[in-house]
Each structure stands twice: as C-alpha cells, then as structure tokens.
Amino acid sequence: HPRPLHVRRDRSRLEFLESRRSGPALGVFPEARYTTHTCRVCEGDLIMLFTDGLYEVEGEGGVLLDQERLMEMVAARMHQQPEALIEETLSEVKAFAARHEFEDDVCLVGVEVERLLYPTLVGARKG
C-alpha cells in the first residue's frame, strides 16, 4: 500500500507520512508483523490511507494519474470536511479515468484529529 497522506490544514500543507518500509497487505497473512510509526498531529489534521487503485488510473490517451496528480486533487480540497473531500476526490479520479470507473480495487479511509487529549504535552520535552 502507498504511504498515507497527512493533510495539515493549519499549515495548508499536504505530505506523505514517512515510512521506513511497508509490510504485507493487511489481513492476508495471519502471522504478519508490521512496523509502527509516530508523527505529530494537530487538531483538524486528516490522515488519508488508500490503496494504489486510487491513483493507478489510466485516463484518455493512456495518461496515468500518478501520486503527484492525486496530491493536487486532495490539496484543492484540503479544507473541506473529510466526507466531502473523499467523495469529491473519488469523483474526480473517476472522471479522469478513460472508462469513468475504477479498474482496480479502491479503498480510501480518512481519519480526522478532532481534538488532542493532552495538548500541552505536544512538542514538550523533559530534560
């Protein structure tokens, strides 16, 4: 799976989450082990997880929609509510596709940070 997108609304920034390596597909191998990663988040941030079927889409004339184009689509909507952002992004990708449908399986999940439980600890270090 591709690296998740981190939509930093307070900074109007969009970036891929850092990842050292990916693991096997979720739920396929019962004994699979996965690495975990942490990152700083702010209230209003949105993390978007998705499969490669979302951007490996062939448009008219054989033009492929790549991750950069997907980021442009999301960036244009980054301040919308998650439901609208996801629905409109899916619609735009379908409209881009030569057959106006997805050829591969597609999953897109958005997780919005509504509030921080311990906001005073964010960025604070002891020592």
mmCIF file with all atom_site columns, C-alpha atoms in Angstrom:
data_model
loop_
_atom_site.group_PDB
_atom_site.id
_atom_site.type_symbol
_atom_site.label_atom_id
_atom_site.label_alt_id
_atom_site.label_comp_id
_atom_site.label_asym_id
_atom_site.label_entity_id
_atom_site.label_seq_id
_atom_site.pdbx_PDB_ins_code
_atom_site.Cartn_x
_atom_site.Cartn_y
_atom_site.Cartn_z
_atom_site.occupancy
_atom_site.B_iso_or_equiv
_atom_site.pdbx_formal_charge
_atom_site.auth_seq_id
_atom_site.auth_comp_id
_atom_site.auth_asym_id
_atom_site.auth_atom_id
_atom_site.pdbx_PDB_model_num
ATOM 1   C CA . HIS A 1 1   ? 0.000   0.000   0.000   1.00 0.00 ? 1   HIS A CA 1
ATOM 2   C CA . PRO A 1 2   ? 1.161   3.545   -0.634  1.00 0.00 ? 2   PRO A CA 1
ATOM 3   C CA . ARG A 1 3   ? 2.258   5.768   2.226   1.00 0.00 ? 3   ARG A CA 1
ATOM 4   C CA . PRO A 1 4   ? -0.672  7.618   3.838   1.00 0.00 ? 4   PRO A CA 1
ATOM 5   C CA . LEU A 1 5   ? -1.196  11.319  3.182   1.00 0.00 ? 5   LEU A CA 1
ATOM 6   C CA . HIS A 1 6   ? -1.067  13.763  6.085   1.00 0.00 ? 6   HIS A CA 1
ATOM 7   C CA . VAL A 1 7   ? -3.252  16.797  5.453   1.00 0.00 ? 7   VAL A CA 1
ATOM 8   C CA . ARG A 1 8   ? -2.001  19.573  7.733   1.00 0.00 ? 8   ARG A CA 1
ATOM 9   C CA . ARG A 1 9   ? -4.849  22.030  7.484   1.00 0.00 ? 9   ARG A CA 1
ATOM 10  C CA . ASP A 1 10  ? -3.428  24.571  9.932   1.00 0.00 ? 10  ASP A CA 1
ATOM 11  C CA . ARG A 1 11  ? -0.346  24.920  7.698   1.00 0.00 ? 11  ARG A CA 1
ATOM 12  C CA . SER A 1 12  ? -2.145  24.331  4.372   1.00 0.00 ? 12  SER A CA 1
ATOM 13  C CA . ARG A 1 13  ? 0.345   21.539  3.736   1.00 0.00 ? 13  ARG A CA 1
ATOM 14  C CA . LEU A 1 14  ? -0.010  18.056  2.343   1.00 0.00 ? 14  LEU A CA 1
ATOM 15  C CA . GLU A 1 15  ? 2.684   15.406  2.674   1.00 0.00 ? 15  GLU A CA 1
ATOM 16  C CA . PHE A 1 16  ? 3.213   11.689  2.686   1.00 0.00 ? 16  PHE A CA 1
ATOM 17  C CA . LEU A 1 17  ? 3.821   10.165  6.092   1.00 0.00 ? 17  LEU A CA 1
ATOM 18  C CA . GLU A 1 18  ? 7.373   8.952   6.480   1.00 0.00 ? 18  GLU A CA 1
ATOM 19  C CA . SER A 1 19  ? 7.806   5.211   6.393   1.00 0.00 ? 19  SER A CA 1
ATOM 20  C CA . ARG A 1 20  ? 10.891  3.041   6.540   1.00 0.00 ? 20  ARG A CA 1
ATOM 21  C CA . ARG A 1 21  ? 9.305   0.102   4.748   1.00 0.00 ? 21  ARG A CA 1
ATOM 22  C CA . SER A 1 22  ? 5.902   -1.343  4.088   1.00 0.00 ? 22  SER A CA 1
ATOM 23  C CA . GLY A 1 23  ? 4.554   -4.639  5.312   1.00 0.00 ? 23  GLY A CA 1
ATOM 24  C CA . PRO A 1 24  ? 2.350   -7.222  3.663   1.00 0.00 ? 24  PRO A CA 1
ATOM 25  C CA . ALA A 1 25  ? -1.279  -6.443  2.850   1.00 0.00 ? 25  ALA A CA 1
ATOM 26  C CA . LEU A 1 26  ? -3.467  -6.249  5.952   1.00 0.00 ? 26  LEU A CA 1
ATOM 27  C CA . GLY A 1 27  ? -5.459  -9.341  6.804   1.00 0.00 ? 27  GLY A CA 1
ATOM 28  C CA . VAL A 1 28  ? -3.860  -11.605 4.205   1.00 0.00 ? 28  VAL A CA 1
ATOM 29  C CA . PHE A 1 29  ? -1.193  -13.350 6.297   1.00 0.00 ? 29  PHE A CA 1
ATOM 30  C CA . PRO A 1 30  ? -2.211  -14.297 9.862   1.00 0.00 ? 30  PRO A CA 1
ATOM 31  C CA . GLU A 1 31  ? 1.371   -14.255 11.203  1.00 0.00 ? 31  GLU A CA 1
ATOM 32  C CA . ALA A 1 32  ? 2.409   -10.983 9.533   1.00 0.00 ? 32  ALA A CA 1
ATOM 33  C CA . ARG A 1 33  ? 4.316   -8.406  11.550  1.00 0.00 ? 33  ARG A CA 1
ATOM 34  C CA . TYR A 1 34  ? 4.085   -4.697  10.900  1.00 0.00 ? 34  TYR A CA 1
ATOM 35  C CA . THR A 1 35  ? 6.210   -1.766  11.948  1.00 0.00 ? 35  THR A CA 1
ATOM 36  C CA . THR A 1 36  ? 4.598   1.238   13.582  1.00 0.00 ? 36  THR A CA 1
ATOM 37  C CA . HIS A 1 37  ? 5.460   4.892   13.144  1.00 0.00 ? 37  HIS A CA 1
ATOM 38  C CA . THR A 1 38  ? 4.563   8.043   15.005  1.00 0.00 ? 38  THR A CA 1
ATOM 39  C CA . CYS A 1 39  ? 4.154   11.626  13.867  1.00 0.00 ? 39  CYS A CA 1
ATOM 40  C CA . ARG A 1 40  ? 2.978   14.877  15.395  1.00 0.00 ? 40  ARG A CA 1
ATOM 41  C CA . VAL A 1 41  ? -0.578  15.906  14.652  1.00 0.00 ? 41  VAL A CA 1
ATOM 42  C CA . CYS A 1 42  ? -2.649  18.994  15.284  1.00 0.00 ? 42  CYS A CA 1
ATOM 43  C CA . GLU A 1 43  ? -6.368  19.438  15.744  1.00 0.00 ? 43  GLU A CA 1
ATOM 44  C CA . GLY A 1 44  ? -8.012  19.377  12.329  1.00 0.00 ? 44  GLY A CA 1
ATOM 45  C CA . ASP A 1 45  ? -5.312  17.252  10.681  1.00 0.00 ? 45  ASP A CA 1
ATOM 46  C CA . LEU A 1 46  ? -6.511  14.487  8.386   1.00 0.00 ? 46  LEU A CA 1
ATOM 47  C CA . ILE A 1 47  ? -4.693  11.226  7.702   1.00 0.00 ? 47  ILE A CA 1
ATOM 48  C CA . MET A 1 48  ? -5.728  9.537   4.445   1.00 0.00 ? 48  MET A CA 1
ATOM 49  C CA . LEU A 1 49  ? -4.980  5.864   3.888   1.00 0.00 ? 49  LEU A CA 1
ATOM 50  C CA . PHE A 1 50  ? -5.644  4.409   0.444   1.00 0.00 ? 50  PHE A CA 1
ATOM 51  C CA . THR A 1 51  ? -4.846  1.616   -1.959  1.00 0.00 ? 51  THR A CA 1
ATOM 52  C CA . ASP A 1 52  ? -2.891  2.068   -5.177  1.00 0.00 ? 52  ASP A CA 1
ATOM 53  C CA . GLY A 1 53  ? -6.100  1.572   -7.166  1.00 0.00 ? 53  GLY A CA 1
ATOM 54  C CA . LEU A 1 54  ? -6.960  5.183   -6.297  1.00 0.00 ? 54  LEU A CA 1
ATOM 55  C CA . TYR A 1 55  ? -4.138  6.691   -8.358  1.00 0.00 ? 55  TYR A CA 1
ATOM 56  C CA . GLU A 1 56  ? -3.008  3.981   -10.783 1.00 0.00 ? 56  GLU A CA 1
ATOM 57  C CA . VAL A 1 57  ? -5.787  5.005   -13.147 1.00 0.00 ? 57  VAL A CA 1
ATOM 58  C CA . GLU A 1 58  ? -5.459  5.317   -16.905 1.00 0.00 ? 58  GLU A CA 1
ATOM 59  C CA . GLY A 1 59  ? -7.040  8.382   -18.442 1.00 0.00 ? 59  GLY A CA 1
ATOM 60  C CA . GLU A 1 60  ? -7.717  9.382   -22.034 1.00 0.00 ? 60  GLU A CA 1
ATOM 61  C CA . GLY A 1 61  ? -4.805  8.740   -24.375 1.00 0.00 ? 61  GLY A CA 1
ATOM 62  C CA . GLY A 1 62  ? -3.118  6.367   -21.914 1.00 0.00 ? 62  GLY A CA 1
ATOM 63  C CA . VAL A 1 63  ? -2.161  9.166   -19.495 1.00 0.00 ? 63  VAL A CA 1
ATOM 64  C CA . LEU A 1 64  ? -1.714  7.765   -15.987 1.00 0.00 ? 64  LEU A CA 1
ATOM 65  C CA . LEU A 1 65  ? -2.920  9.524   -12.866 1.00 0.00 ? 65  LEU A CA 1
ATOM 66  C CA . ASP A 1 66  ? 0.064   9.418   -10.534 1.00 0.00 ? 66  ASP A CA 1
ATOM 67  C CA . GLN A 1 67  ? 0.558   10.240  -6.858  1.00 0.00 ? 67  GLN A CA 1
ATOM 68  C CA . GLU A 1 68  ? 1.526   13.827  -7.681  1.00 0.00 ? 68  GLU A CA 1
ATOM 69  C CA . ARG A 1 69  ? -1.771  14.414  -9.503  1.00 0.00 ? 69  ARG A CA 1
ATOM 70  C CA . LEU A 1 70  ? -3.670  12.749  -6.644  1.00 0.00 ? 70  LEU A CA 1
ATOM 71  C CA . MET A 1 71  ? -1.968  15.119  -4.205  1.00 0.00 ? 71  MET A CA 1
ATOM 72  C CA . GLU A 1 72  ? -3.071  18.085  -6.330  1.00 0.00 ? 72  GLU A CA 1
ATOM 73  C CA . MET A 1 73  ? -6.666  16.827  -6.212  1.00 0.00 ? 73  MET A CA 1
ATOM 74  C CA . VAL A 1 74  ? -6.564  16.476  -2.428  1.00 0.00 ? 74  VAL A CA 1
ATOM 75  C CA . ALA A 1 75  ? -4.736  19.797  -1.947  1.00 0.00 ? 75  ALA A CA 1
ATOM 76  C CA . ALA A 1 76  ? -7.513  21.610  -3.818  1.00 0.00 ? 76  ALA A CA 1
ATOM 77  C CA . ARG A 1 77  ? -9.990  20.304  -1.218  1.00 0.00 ? 77  ARG A CA 1
ATOM 78  C CA . MET A 1 78  ? -7.853  20.128  1.909   1.00 0.00 ? 78  MET A CA 1
ATOM 79  C CA . HIS A 1 79  ? -10.044 22.493  3.950   1.00 0.00 ? 79  HIS A CA 1
ATOM 80  C CA . GLN A 1 80  ? -13.290 20.631  3.256   1.00 0.00 ? 80  GLN A CA 1
ATOM 81  C CA . GLN A 1 81  ? -14.933 18.248  5.692   1.00 0.00 ? 81  GLN A CA 1
ATOM 82  C CA . PRO A 1 82  ? -13.491 14.717  5.331   1.00 0.00 ? 82  PRO A CA 1
ATOM 83  C CA . GLU A 1 83  ? -16.661 13.262  3.783   1.00 0.00 ? 83  GLU A CA 1
ATOM 84  C CA . ALA A 1 84  ? -16.770 15.907  1.039   1.00 0.00 ? 84  ALA A CA 1
ATOM 85  C CA . LEU A 1 85  ? -13.021 15.730  0.439   1.00 0.00 ? 85  LEU A CA 1
ATOM 86  C CA . ILE A 1 86  ? -13.145 11.956  -0.007  1.00 0.00 ? 86  ILE A CA 1
ATOM 87  C CA . GLU A 1 87  ? -16.307 11.890  -2.145  1.00 0.00 ? 87  GLU A CA 1
ATOM 88  C CA . GLU A 1 88  ? -15.145 14.688  -4.437  1.00 0.00 ? 88  GLU A CA 1
ATOM 89  C CA . THR A 1 89  ? -11.670 13.171  -4.817  1.00 0.00 ? 89  THR A CA 1
ATOM 90  C CA . LEU A 1 90  ? -13.188 9.807   -5.757  1.00 0.00 ? 90  LEU A CA 1
ATOM 91  C CA . SER A 1 91  ? -15.484 11.546  -8.260  1.00 0.00 ? 91  SER A CA 1
ATOM 92  C CA . GLU A 1 92  ? -12.614 13.469  -9.841  1.00 0.00 ? 92  GLU A CA 1
ATOM 93  C CA . VAL A 1 93  ? -10.494 10.331  -10.202 1.00 0.00 ? 93  VAL A CA 1
ATOM 94  C CA . LYS A 1 94  ? -13.424 8.522   -11.849 1.00 0.00 ? 94  LYS A CA 1
ATOM 95  C CA . ALA A 1 95  ? -13.957 11.470  -14.199 1.00 0.00 ? 95  ALA A CA 1
ATOM 96  C CA . PHE A 1 96  ? -10.244 11.314  -15.119 1.00 0.00 ? 96  PHE A CA 1
ATOM 97  C CA . ALA A 1 97  ? -10.435 7.579   -15.909 1.00 0.00 ? 97  ALA A CA 1
ATOM 98  C CA . ALA A 1 98  ? -10.917 6.738   -19.579 1.00 0.00 ? 98  ALA A CA 1
ATOM 99  C CA . ARG A 1 99  ? -13.844 4.434   -18.750 1.00 0.00 ? 99  ARG A CA 1
ATOM 100 C CA . HIS A 1 100 ? -15.083 6.657   -15.876 1.00 0.00 ? 100 HIS A CA 1
ATOM 101 C CA . GLU A 1 101 ? -14.799 3.789   -13.417 1.00 0.00 ? 101 GLU A CA 1
ATOM 102 C CA . PHE A 1 102 ? -12.132 2.142   -11.297 1.00 0.00 ? 102 PHE A CA 1
ATOM 103 C CA . GLU A 1 103 ? -10.334 -0.802  -12.909 1.00 0.00 ? 103 GLU A CA 1
ATOM 104 C CA . ASP A 1 104 ? -8.680  -1.913  -9.662  1.00 0.00 ? 104 ASP A CA 1
ATOM 105 C CA . ASP A 1 105 ? -9.965  -2.230  -6.109  1.00 0.00 ? 105 ASP A CA 1
ATOM 106 C CA . VAL A 1 106 ? -10.084 1.092   -4.282  1.00 0.00 ? 106 VAL A CA 1
ATOM 107 C CA . CYS A 1 107 ? -10.180 1.834   -0.587  1.00 0.00 ? 107 CYS A CA 1
ATOM 108 C CA . LEU A 1 108 ? -9.839  5.316   0.861   1.00 0.00 ? 108 LEU A CA 1
ATOM 109 C CA . VAL A 1 109 ? -10.093 5.955   4.595   1.00 0.00 ? 109 VAL A CA 1
ATOM 110 C CA . GLY A 1 110 ? -9.801  9.338   6.281   1.00 0.00 ? 110 GLY A CA 1
ATOM 111 C CA . VAL A 1 111 ? -9.048  9.832   9.973   1.00 0.00 ? 111 VAL A CA 1
ATOM 112 C CA . GLU A 1 112 ? -9.529  13.360  11.278  1.00 0.00 ? 112 GLU A CA 1
ATOM 113 C CA . VAL A 1 113 ? -7.974  14.603  14.522  1.00 0.00 ? 113 VAL A CA 1
ATOM 114 C CA . GLU A 1 114 ? -10.880 16.257  16.271  1.00 0.00 ? 114 GLU A CA 1
ATOM 115 C CA . ARG A 1 115 ? -9.090  17.231  19.453  1.00 0.00 ? 115 ARG A CA 1
ATOM 116 C CA . LEU A 1 116 ? -5.946  16.449  21.384  1.00 0.00 ? 116 LEU A CA 1
ATOM 117 C CA . LEU A 1 117 ? -6.398  14.980  24.845  1.00 0.00 ? 117 LEU A CA 1
ATOM 118 C CA . TYR A 1 118 ? -3.129  16.406  26.154  1.00 0.00 ? 118 TYR A CA 1
ATOM 119 C CA . PRO A 1 119 ? -2.398  19.472  24.010  1.00 0.00 ? 119 PRO A CA 1
ATOM 120 C CA . THR A 1 120 ? 0.118   20.930  26.485  1.00 0.00 ? 120 THR A CA 1
ATOM 121 C CA . LEU A 1 121 ? 2.371   17.881  26.037  1.00 0.00 ? 121 LEU A CA 1
ATOM 122 C CA . VAL A 1 122 ? 2.599   18.220  22.268  1.00 0.00 ? 122 VAL A CA 1
ATOM 123 C CA . GLY A 1 123 ? 6.090   19.322  21.413  1.00 0.00 ? 123 GLY A CA 1
ATOM 124 C CA . ALA A 1 124 ? 7.181   19.431  25.076  1.00 0.00 ? 124 ALA A CA 1
ATOM 125 C CA . ARG A 1 125 ? 10.278  17.524  26.105  1.00 0.00 ? 125 ARG A CA 1
ATOM 126 C CA . LYS A 1 126 ? 11.733  16.859  29.529  1.00 0.00 ? 126 LYS A CA 1
ATOM 127 C CA . GLY A 1 127 ? 15.364  17.424  30.248  1.00 0.00 ? 127 GLY A CA 1
#
